[in-house]
Amino acid sequence: MVEKNVAVKPQKLAEAALELMRREMVVPGLFFKQGIDDFKGALDDTVNIKVPGVLTARDYAWRNDRTTAIATDVYKERKIAISFGGNAVSAAHLTDEEREFDFGGWAGSILPAQSKAVARALEYGAVDKLRNGKYAVSLGAKPENIVKDIVEARRVLNRAGASKVGRVLLVGSDWDAILQSSKELTAASVGDGVAETAFEDAYIGKIKGFTVVTSEEIDPGEAYALTGGAFVFLNAAPAVPDSVVGASGISQDGVAMRWIKDYDSMHLMERSIVNTWYGFEQVVDPVVYWDAAKKTEVVSDAEYGIRAVKLVLDGTDSYFAEGSDKTAVAKALKLEKRAKATTYVAPAGP
């Protein structure tokens, strides 16, 4: 009986390559993912993502004589301009001789290596955006006081009104080493959706409401307390050309890539190209606070990076260092200095 050769379709290989790419990424997975559909037809490859506006609550005197009208405000949605700014590409070729005698095709080691290379490009891009982000508050930290430093980051996020959903503490290797010996760190629960990605190894536990994730790409002495939506990760796979038979585009869990394979008959070799479009952006917000002196709610003029706090070992504290109304905001949120430590005293027994 003669056995038939069964060809592996490009789609299947592309799916395997995408899975390998996802397993290599940590930091981009912490960002809010945005696809390509909203970008089609946009000017300069840029789309304005709408962020809900903020209105001020006002007081209208009880049983007044109604000679004064209530104050009305104009509702405005904020827009954050986000652009695709990168095209991560890995290209390789395979001669006839290499295919037959050395590697046996793309699936063995070359395509996985290409996928990992593209994943690293995305990882570097995300880390660069974190490193150069604008943080309303950055905190210094000490190894012997690191849990209290994390609690201060939590206080800052709470006072600034940042979301409590999906909070993550992304830490460098020095932070990882310190936290591993902390009794405050509890074991992380890794779900099925995480177990097949790089997060399986990156997740190290939970502490003070944060899921702790470690990354070798960020500075060893840095950490970032992030809330959901602090940063946006744009990603899309370019369309597959009709003229290329051996090509496939694939998308999964907000991550997409394209694989093109063709043959260069003039040089007797096959070519493989893996690429994906990407971009990263930080989300900034106005701060809403209560002005006790004027007895009114105030929306800050400036917008701040309040969805994330940067922590640096042996660094210094900085509260709202930027913005035209920074002093008023910091005072209103009671963030001019750290909260004083309190000691719990157990109640006396009977």
Coordinates of C-alpha atoms in Angstrom, one line a residue:
M1 CA 0.0 0.0 0.0
V2 CA 1.4 3.3 -1.0
E3 CA 1.0 6.1 1.6
K4 CA 0.1 9.6 0.4
N5 CA 2.0 12.6 1.5
V6 CA -0.2 14.9 3.5
A7 CA 0.7 18.6 3.1
V8 CA 0.5 20.9 6.2
K9 CA -1.6 23.9 5.3
P10 CA -0.1 27.4 5.8
Q11 CA -3.1 28.2 8.1
K12 CA -2.0 25.5 10.5
L13 CA 1.6 26.5 10.5
A14 CA 0.5 30.2 11.0
E15 CA -1.6 29.2 14.0
A16 CA 1.3 27.4 15.6
A17 CA 3.6 30.4 14.9
L18 CA 1.0 32.8 16.5
E19 CA 0.8 30.6 19.6
L20 CA 4.6 30.7 19.9
M21 CA 4.5 34.5 19.5
R22 CA 1.9 34.8 22.3
R23 CA 4.0 32.7 24.6
E24 CA 6.9 35.0 24.3
M25 CA 5.1 38.2 25.2
V26 CA 4.4 39.5 28.8
V27 CA 4.1 43.3 28.8
P28 CA 1.9 43.8 25.7
G29 CA -0.6 41.3 27.3
L30 CA -1.1 43.8 30.2
F31 CA -2.3 46.5 27.9
F32 CA -5.8 47.1 26.5
K33 CA -5.9 45.6 23.0
Q34 CA -7.3 47.5 20.0
G35 CA -7.7 46.0 16.6
I36 CA -7.5 47.4 13.0
D37 CA -11.2 47.9 12.1
D38 CA -11.4 51.4 13.6
F39 CA -8.3 52.4 11.7
K40 CA -9.5 51.7 8.2
G41 CA -9.8 54.9 6.3
A42 CA -8.4 57.0 9.1
L43 CA -6.2 60.0 8.3
D44 CA -2.4 59.3 8.8
D45 CA -3.1 55.8 10.2
T46 CA -4.5 57.5 13.3
V47 CA -7.8 56.9 15.1
N48 CA -9.2 59.0 18.0
I49 CA -10.5 56.6 20.7
K50 CA -13.3 58.2 22.7
V51 CA -12.9 58.4 26.5
P52 CA -16.1 59.2 28.5
G53 CA -16.3 62.8 29.5
V54 CA -16.7 64.1 33.1
L55 CA -19.4 66.4 34.4
T56 CA -19.4 68.4 37.6
A57 CA -22.0 68.0 40.3
R58 CA -23.3 71.3 41.6
D59 CA -25.5 72.4 44.6
Y60 CA -28.8 74.2 44.2
A61 CA -29.9 75.9 47.4
W62 CA -32.7 74.2 49.1
R63 CA -36.0 76.2 49.1
N64 CA -34.4 79.1 47.3
D65 CA -36.5 81.8 45.6
R66 CA -35.7 80.4 42.2
T67 CA -34.4 83.8 40.9
T68 CA -31.1 82.1 39.9
A69 CA -31.1 79.4 37.3
I70 CA -29.2 76.2 37.8
A71 CA -25.8 76.1 36.2
T72 CA -25.4 73.9 33.1
D73 CA -22.3 72.3 31.8
V74 CA -21.3 71.2 28.3
Y75 CA -20.6 67.5 28.1
K76 CA -17.5 66.7 26.1
E77 CA -16.0 63.3 25.4
R78 CA -12.2 63.3 25.4
K79 CA -10.3 61.8 22.5
I80 CA -6.9 60.0 22.6
A81 CA -5.1 60.0 19.2
I82 CA -3.5 56.6 18.7
S83 CA -1.4 55.6 15.6
F84 CA 0.1 52.5 14.2
G85 CA 3.8 53.2 14.4
G86 CA 5.5 49.9 13.9
N87 CA 5.7 46.9 11.6
A88 CA 7.6 44.1 13.2
V89 CA 9.1 41.8 10.5
S90 CA 11.2 38.7 10.4
A91 CA 12.3 37.5 7.0
A92 CA 14.3 34.3 6.2
H93 CA 15.1 32.2 3.2
L94 CA 15.6 28.5 2.7
T95 CA 17.6 27.1 -0.2
D96 CA 16.7 23.9 -1.9
E97 CA 19.8 22.2 -0.3
E98 CA 18.9 23.5 3.2
R99 CA 15.3 22.4 2.9
E100 CA 16.3 18.8 1.8
F101 CA 19.4 18.2 3.9
D102 CA 19.4 20.6 6.9
F103 CA 16.0 21.8 8.2
G104 CA 13.3 19.9 6.4
G105 CA 11.0 22.8 5.9
W106 CA 9.8 25.8 7.9
A107 CA 7.8 24.1 10.7
G108 CA 10.8 22.6 12.5
S109 CA 12.8 25.6 13.8
I110 CA 12.8 28.5 11.4
L111 CA 9.2 29.6 11.6
P112 CA 9.1 29.3 15.4
A113 CA 12.3 31.5 15.5
Q114 CA 10.7 34.1 13.3
S115 CA 7.6 34.2 15.5
K116 CA 9.7 34.6 18.6
A117 CA 11.7 37.5 17.0
V118 CA 8.4 39.3 16.2
A119 CA 7.2 38.8 19.7
R120 CA 10.4 40.3 21.2
A121 CA 9.9 43.4 19.0
L122 CA 6.4 43.8 20.5
E123 CA 7.8 43.2 24.0
Y124 CA 10.5 45.9 23.5
G125 CA 8.0 48.4 22.2
A126 CA 5.7 47.9 25.1
V127 CA 8.5 48.2 27.7
D128 CA 9.7 51.4 25.9
K129 CA 6.3 52.9 26.2
L130 CA 6.2 52.1 29.9
R131 CA 9.7 53.5 30.6
N132 CA 8.9 56.7 28.8
G133 CA 5.3 57.1 30.2
K134 CA 4.1 60.2 32.0
Y135 CA 3.2 59.3 35.6
A136 CA 1.4 61.7 37.8
V137 CA 2.9 60.0 40.8
S138 CA 6.2 58.1 41.0
L139 CA 7.4 56.5 44.3
G140 CA 10.7 55.7 45.8
A141 CA 11.0 52.3 47.4
K142 CA 13.2 50.5 49.9
P143 CA 13.7 46.7 50.1
E144 CA 13.0 46.7 53.8
N145 CA 9.8 48.7 53.3
I146 CA 8.6 47.4 50.0
V147 CA 5.2 46.2 51.0
K148 CA 4.4 49.6 52.5
D149 CA 5.6 51.1 49.2
I150 CA 3.1 48.9 47.3
V151 CA 0.4 50.0 49.7
E152 CA 1.2 53.6 48.9
A153 CA 0.9 52.9 45.2
R154 CA -2.5 51.4 46.0
R155 CA -3.5 54.5 48.0
V156 CA -2.5 56.8 45.1
L157 CA -4.5 54.8 42.6
N158 CA -7.5 54.8 44.9
R159 CA -7.3 58.5 45.7
A160 CA -7.0 59.4 42.0
G161 CA -10.1 57.4 41.2
A162 CA -8.3 54.8 39.1
S163 CA -10.2 51.6 38.4
K164 CA -9.8 48.7 40.8
V165 CA -10.4 46.2 38.0
G166 CA -7.4 44.2 36.7
R167 CA -4.7 45.8 38.8
V168 CA -1.2 44.4 38.1
L169 CA 2.1 45.1 39.6
L170 CA 4.8 44.6 36.9
V171 CA 8.2 44.2 38.5
G172 CA 11.8 43.9 37.5
S173 CA 14.2 41.2 38.6
D174 CA 15.3 42.9 41.8
W175 CA 11.7 43.4 42.9
D176 CA 11.0 39.8 42.1
A177 CA 13.9 38.7 44.3
I178 CA 12.7 40.8 47.2
L179 CA 9.0 39.8 46.9
Q180 CA 9.8 36.1 46.7
S181 CA 10.8 36.2 50.3
S182 CA 7.8 38.3 51.4
K183 CA 5.2 36.7 53.6
E184 CA 2.7 39.1 52.1
L185 CA 2.9 37.5 48.7
T186 CA 0.3 34.8 48.1
A187 CA 0.3 32.2 45.4
A188 CA -1.2 33.3 42.1
S189 CA -4.1 31.4 40.6
V190 CA -3.3 30.9 36.9
G191 CA -6.4 30.3 34.8
D192 CA -6.7 28.3 31.6
G193 CA -6.4 31.4 29.5
V194 CA -3.1 32.3 31.1
A195 CA -1.5 28.8 31.4
E196 CA -0.6 28.7 27.7
T197 CA 1.1 32.0 27.5
A198 CA 4.2 33.7 28.9
F199 CA 2.2 34.7 31.9
E200 CA 2.4 31.2 33.3
D201 CA 6.0 31.8 34.2
A202 CA 5.6 35.6 34.7
Y203 CA 2.9 35.4 37.3
I204 CA 4.5 35.1 40.7
G205 CA 1.6 35.9 43.1
K206 CA -0.8 38.4 44.5
I207 CA -0.1 41.2 47.0
K208 CA -2.3 44.0 48.3
G209 CA -4.9 43.7 45.5
F210 CA -2.3 43.5 42.7
T211 CA -1.5 40.5 40.6
V212 CA 2.3 40.4 40.5
V213 CA 4.0 39.8 37.1
T214 CA 7.7 39.8 36.5
S215 CA 9.6 40.9 33.4
E216 CA 13.3 40.6 32.6
E217 CA 12.9 43.4 30.0
I218 CA 12.1 46.3 32.4
D219 CA 14.8 47.8 34.6
P220 CA 15.6 45.4 37.6
G221 CA 14.9 48.2 40.1
E222 CA 11.6 49.4 38.6
A223 CA 8.0 48.3 39.1
Y224 CA 4.7 49.6 37.6
A225 CA 1.4 49.5 39.4
L226 CA -1.1 49.4 36.5
T227 CA -4.9 49.4 36.3
G228 CA -6.9 48.1 33.4
G229 CA -6.7 50.5 30.4
A230 CA -3.6 52.4 31.6
F231 CA -1.9 51.7 28.2
V232 CA -3.3 50.6 24.8
F233 CA -1.7 48.0 22.6
L234 CA -2.6 48.3 18.9
N235 CA -2.1 45.2 16.8
A236 CA -3.3 44.0 13.4
A237 CA -2.2 41.6 10.7
P238 CA -1.8 43.1 7.2
A239 CA -4.1 41.6 4.6
V240 CA -3.0 38.4 2.8
P241 CA -2.2 39.2 -0.9
D242 CA -4.3 37.4 -3.4
S243 CA -1.1 36.8 -5.5
V244 CA 0.5 34.7 -2.8
V245 CA -0.8 31.1 -2.5
G246 CA 1.4 30.1 0.5
A247 CA 0.2 32.8 2.9
S248 CA -2.1 33.1 5.9
G249 CA -3.3 35.6 8.4
I250 CA -4.3 34.6 11.9
S251 CA -5.6 36.4 15.0
Q252 CA -6.2 35.1 18.5
D253 CA -6.9 36.9 21.8
G254 CA -6.3 40.3 20.3
V255 CA -2.9 39.3 18.8
A256 CA -2.6 39.0 15.0
M257 CA 0.2 38.2 12.5
R258 CA 0.6 37.4 8.8
W259 CA 2.8 34.7 7.3
I260 CA 3.8 34.9 3.7
K261 CA 5.8 32.1 2.0
D262 CA 6.8 32.1 -1.7
Y263 CA 9.5 30.8 -4.0
D264 CA 12.2 32.8 -5.6
S265 CA 12.8 30.9 -8.8
M266 CA 15.7 33.2 -9.9
H267 CA 17.7 32.2 -6.8
L268 CA 16.2 28.7 -6.2
M269 CA 15.1 29.4 -2.7
E270 CA 12.0 29.7 -0.7
R271 CA 11.3 32.9 1.4
S272 CA 9.3 33.3 4.6
I273 CA 8.1 36.6 6.1
V274 CA 6.3 37.0 9.4
N275 CA 5.0 40.4 10.3
T276 CA 2.5 42.3 12.4
W277 CA 1.5 46.0 12.7
Y278 CA 1.6 47.5 16.2
G279 CA 1.5 50.7 18.3
F280 CA 1.4 51.6 21.9
E281 CA -0.1 54.6 23.7
Q282 CA -0.7 55.7 27.3
V283 CA -4.2 56.9 28.5
V284 CA -4.3 60.1 30.5
D285 CA -7.3 61.5 32.4
P286 CA -8.4 64.7 34.2
V287 CA -8.7 64.4 38.0
V288 CA -12.1 65.0 39.7
Y289 CA -11.9 66.2 43.3
W290 CA -13.8 68.1 45.9
D291 CA -12.8 71.7 46.7
A292 CA -13.7 72.0 50.4
A293 CA -13.2 75.8 50.5
K294 CA -15.5 76.5 47.6
K295 CA -17.8 73.5 48.4
T296 CA -17.9 72.4 44.8
E297 CA -16.6 69.6 42.7
V298 CA -13.7 70.4 40.4
V299 CA -12.4 68.8 37.2
S300 CA -8.7 69.5 36.7
D301 CA -7.7 71.4 33.6
A302 CA -4.7 69.2 32.9
E303 CA -4.8 65.5 32.2
Y304 CA -2.5 63.1 34.0
G305 CA -1.3 59.5 33.9
I306 CA -3.3 58.4 36.9
R307 CA -4.0 54.9 35.8
A308 CA -0.4 53.8 36.7
V309 CA 2.2 54.5 39.3
K310 CA 5.9 54.0 38.8
L311 CA 8.0 52.7 41.7
V312 CA 11.8 52.8 41.7
L313 CA 14.1 51.2 44.3
D314 CA 16.1 53.9 46.1
G315 CA 14.2 56.5 44.2
T316 CA 12.3 59.6 45.5
D317 CA 8.6 60.4 45.7
S318 CA 7.1 62.7 43.2
Y319 CA 3.4 63.7 43.5
F320 CA 1.8 65.5 40.5
A321 CA 5.0 67.1 39.2
E322 CA 3.4 68.2 36.0
G323 CA 0.3 70.1 35.1
S324 CA -1.0 73.7 35.5
D325 CA -3.1 72.8 38.6
K326 CA -0.8 70.2 40.0
T327 CA -0.6 71.8 43.5
A328 CA -4.4 72.0 43.9
V329 CA -4.8 68.5 42.6
A330 CA -2.2 67.0 44.9
K331 CA -3.6 68.8 48.0
A332 CA -7.2 68.0 47.1
L333 CA -6.4 64.3 46.8
K334 CA -4.3 64.4 49.9
L335 CA -1.3 63.2 48.0
E336 CA 1.3 65.8 48.9
K337 CA 3.1 63.2 51.1
R338 CA 2.7 59.6 52.1
A339 CA 0.1 58.4 54.4
K340 CA 1.3 58.1 58.0
A341 CA 1.8 54.5 59.2
T342 CA -0.7 53.4 61.8
T343 CA -0.2 50.7 64.4
Y344 CA -3.1 48.3 65.1
V345 CA -3.7 47.7 68.8
A346 CA -5.7 44.7 69.7
P347 CA -8.7 45.4 72.0
A348 CA -8.2 44.4 75.6
G349 CA -9.6 41.0 76.6
P350 CA -12.5 40.6 79.0

